[in-house]
Amino acid sequence: MLEAEIECATGDIRAVRDSQVLQLSIGTPGEQAAVYLIHNRQFADCRITAAAARVAAGTLIVDAHTAKTLGLSAGVSVRAVSLAVPARQQSAA
């Protein structure tokens, strides 16, 4: 079994700091969809994937394949963060 450890303040990890808890919706994210890092919020069957998704009205819309990869159905809670570089980081570069 692989174990990974990260030692730093969680506030310094953008994927933790900027992630949101959203309800999962299955549909078509659309051509303008961004890539999100999505966690199924389970400990025993933890699954995390990067996939095209869109946020609308407190839901994260993903395609059926992504939901299956996460082992989830519509209406469950997920934690997600966009992998797009935030504008504040782009201007600092």
PDB file of C-alpha atoms in Angstrom:
ATOM      1  CA  MET A   1       0.000   0.000   0.000  1.00  0.00           C
ATOM      2  CA  LEU A   2       1.334   3.423  -0.925  1.00  0.00           C
ATOM      3  CA  GLU A   3       1.251   6.212   1.582  1.00  0.00           C
ATOM      4  CA  ALA A   4       1.886   9.836   0.756  1.00  0.00           C
ATOM      5  CA  GLU A   5       2.715  12.546   3.238  1.00  0.00           C
ATOM      6  CA  ILE A   6       2.789  16.293   2.854  1.00  0.00           C
ATOM      7  CA  GLU A   7       4.333  18.313   5.636  1.00  0.00           C
ATOM      8  CA  CYS A   8       3.324  21.965   5.551  1.00  0.00           C
ATOM      9  CA  ALA A   9       0.549  24.225   6.746  1.00  0.00           C
ATOM     10  CA  THR A  10      -2.631  23.192   4.936  1.00  0.00           C
ATOM     11  CA  GLY A  11      -3.356  26.872   4.250  1.00  0.00           C
ATOM     12  CA  ASP A  12      -0.284  26.861   1.997  1.00  0.00           C
ATOM     13  CA  ILE A  13      -1.702  24.118  -0.251  1.00  0.00           C
ATOM     14  CA  ARG A  14      -3.921  25.785  -2.872  1.00  0.00           C
ATOM     15  CA  ALA A  15      -5.857  22.571  -3.580  1.00  0.00           C
ATOM     16  CA  VAL A  16      -6.886  22.489   0.084  1.00  0.00           C
ATOM     17  CA  ARG A  17      -7.257  26.228   0.712  1.00  0.00           C
ATOM     18  CA  ASP A  18      -9.326  26.970  -2.422  1.00  0.00           C
ATOM     19  CA  SER A  19     -11.373  23.758  -2.631  1.00  0.00           C
ATOM     20  CA  GLN A  20     -15.140  23.812  -2.178  1.00  0.00           C
ATOM     21  CA  VAL A  21     -17.691  21.267  -1.019  1.00  0.00           C
ATOM     22  CA  LEU A  22     -20.275  20.906  -3.794  1.00  0.00           C
ATOM     23  CA  GLN A  23     -23.123  18.582  -4.741  1.00  0.00           C
ATOM     24  CA  LEU A  24     -22.342  16.310  -7.687  1.00  0.00           C
ATOM     25  CA  SER A  25     -24.477  16.577 -10.803  1.00  0.00           C
ATOM     26  CA  ILE A  26     -24.097  14.341 -13.844  1.00  0.00           C
ATOM     27  CA  GLY A  27     -24.484  15.945 -17.236  1.00  0.00           C
ATOM     28  CA  THR A  28     -22.452  17.686 -19.886  1.00  0.00           C
ATOM     29  CA  PRO A  29     -19.846  20.084 -18.460  1.00  0.00           C
ATOM     30  CA  GLY A  30     -19.657  21.882 -21.829  1.00  0.00           C
ATOM     31  CA  GLU A  31     -16.854  23.170 -24.009  1.00  0.00           C
ATOM     32  CA  GLN A  32     -15.965  25.958 -21.549  1.00  0.00           C
ATOM     33  CA  ALA A  33     -15.456  23.473 -18.685  1.00  0.00           C
ATOM     34  CA  ALA A  34     -12.293  23.830 -16.627  1.00  0.00           C
ATOM     35  CA  VAL A  35     -10.275  20.915 -15.260  1.00  0.00           C
ATOM     36  CA  TYR A  36     -11.023  20.298 -11.583  1.00  0.00           C
ATOM     37  CA  LEU A  37      -9.329  18.098  -9.008  1.00  0.00           C
ATOM     38  CA  ILE A  38     -12.283  16.187  -7.500  1.00  0.00           C
ATOM     39  CA  HIS A  39     -12.316  14.102  -4.301  1.00  0.00           C
ATOM     40  CA  ASN A  40     -15.166  11.755  -3.385  1.00  0.00           C
ATOM     41  CA  ARG A  41     -14.757  12.662   0.342  1.00  0.00           C
ATOM     42  CA  GLN A  42     -14.581   9.016   1.396  1.00  0.00           C
ATOM     43  CA  PHE A  43     -11.883   7.495   3.574  1.00  0.00           C
ATOM     44  CA  ALA A  44     -12.404   3.772   3.014  1.00  0.00           C
ATOM     45  CA  ASP A  45     -12.766   4.063  -0.777  1.00  0.00           C
ATOM     46  CA  CYS A  46     -10.899   7.338  -1.390  1.00  0.00           C
ATOM     47  CA  ARG A  47     -10.867   8.356  -5.039  1.00  0.00           C
ATOM     48  CA  ILE A  48      -9.477  11.535  -6.559  1.00  0.00           C
ATOM     49  CA  THR A  49      -9.451  12.455 -10.233  1.00  0.00           C
ATOM     50  CA  ALA A  50      -8.805  15.418 -12.490  1.00  0.00           C
ATOM     51  CA  ALA A  51     -11.610  15.982 -14.988  1.00  0.00           C
ATOM     52  CA  ALA A  52     -13.516  18.601 -16.954  1.00  0.00           C
ATOM     53  CA  ALA A  53     -16.284  20.078 -14.816  1.00  0.00           C
ATOM     54  CA  ARG A  54     -18.399  23.184 -14.377  1.00  0.00           C
ATOM     55  CA  VAL A  55     -19.833  24.806 -11.243  1.00  0.00           C
ATOM     56  CA  ALA A  56     -23.428  26.039 -11.409  1.00  0.00           C
ATOM     57  CA  ALA A  57     -25.760  26.882  -8.511  1.00  0.00           C
ATOM     58  CA  GLY A  58     -23.703  25.024  -5.889  1.00  0.00           C
ATOM     59  CA  THR A  59     -23.299  21.888  -7.971  1.00  0.00           C
ATOM     60  CA  LEU A  60     -20.319  20.434  -9.778  1.00  0.00           C
ATOM     61  CA  ILE A  61     -21.376  19.146 -13.174  1.00  0.00           C
ATOM     62  CA  VAL A  62     -19.308  16.221 -14.483  1.00  0.00           C
ATOM     63  CA  ASP A  63     -19.862  13.613 -17.179  1.00  0.00           C
ATOM     64  CA  ALA A  64     -21.021  10.074 -16.376  1.00  0.00           C
ATOM     65  CA  HIS A  65     -17.527   8.603 -16.845  1.00  0.00           C
ATOM     66  CA  THR A  66     -16.065  10.942 -14.179  1.00  0.00           C
ATOM     67  CA  ALA A  67     -18.855  10.089 -11.729  1.00  0.00           C
ATOM     68  CA  LYS A  68     -18.198   6.378 -12.308  1.00  0.00           C
ATOM     69  CA  THR A  69     -14.449   6.888 -11.803  1.00  0.00           C
ATOM     70  CA  LEU A  70     -15.213   8.501  -8.435  1.00  0.00           C
ATOM     71  CA  GLY A  71     -17.703   5.734  -7.571  1.00  0.00           C
ATOM     72  CA  LEU A  72     -20.463   8.310  -7.034  1.00  0.00           C
ATOM     73  CA  SER A  73     -23.986   9.151  -8.137  1.00  0.00           C
ATOM     74  CA  ALA A  74     -25.745  12.484  -8.512  1.00  0.00           C
ATOM     75  CA  GLY A  75     -26.571  14.388  -5.339  1.00  0.00           C
ATOM     76  CA  VAL A  76     -23.612  13.313  -3.207  1.00  0.00           C
ATOM     77  CA  SER A  77     -21.108  15.740  -1.765  1.00  0.00           C
ATOM     78  CA  VAL A  78     -17.646  16.140  -3.325  1.00  0.00           C
ATOM     79  CA  ARG A  79     -14.688  18.429  -2.660  1.00  0.00           C
ATOM     80  CA  ALA A  80     -13.292  20.131  -5.758  1.00  0.00           C
ATOM     81  CA  VAL A  81     -10.834  22.810  -6.842  1.00  0.00           C
ATOM     82  CA  SER A  82     -10.172  24.217 -10.298  1.00  0.00           C
ATOM     83  CA  LEU A  83      -6.684  23.447 -11.558  1.00  0.00           C
ATOM     84  CA  ALA A  84      -6.621  26.684 -13.571  1.00  0.00           C
ATOM     85  CA  VAL A  85      -3.982  29.079 -12.263  1.00  0.00           C
ATOM     86  CA  PRO A  86      -5.772  31.843 -10.312  1.00  0.00           C
ATOM     87  CA  ALA A  87      -5.451  35.339 -11.828  1.00  0.00           C
ATOM     88  CA  ARG A  88      -3.622  36.601  -8.731  1.00  0.00           C
ATOM     89  CA  GLN A  89      -0.859  34.014  -9.337  1.00  0.00           C
ATOM     90  CA  GLN A  90      -0.684  34.743 -13.073  1.00  0.00           C
ATOM     91  CA  SER A  91      -0.096  38.466 -12.449  1.00  0.00           C
ATOM     92  CA  ALA A  92       2.649  37.692  -9.901  1.00  0.00           C
ATOM     93  CA  ALA A  93       4.617  35.646 -12.427  1.00  0.00           C
TER      94      ALA A  93
END
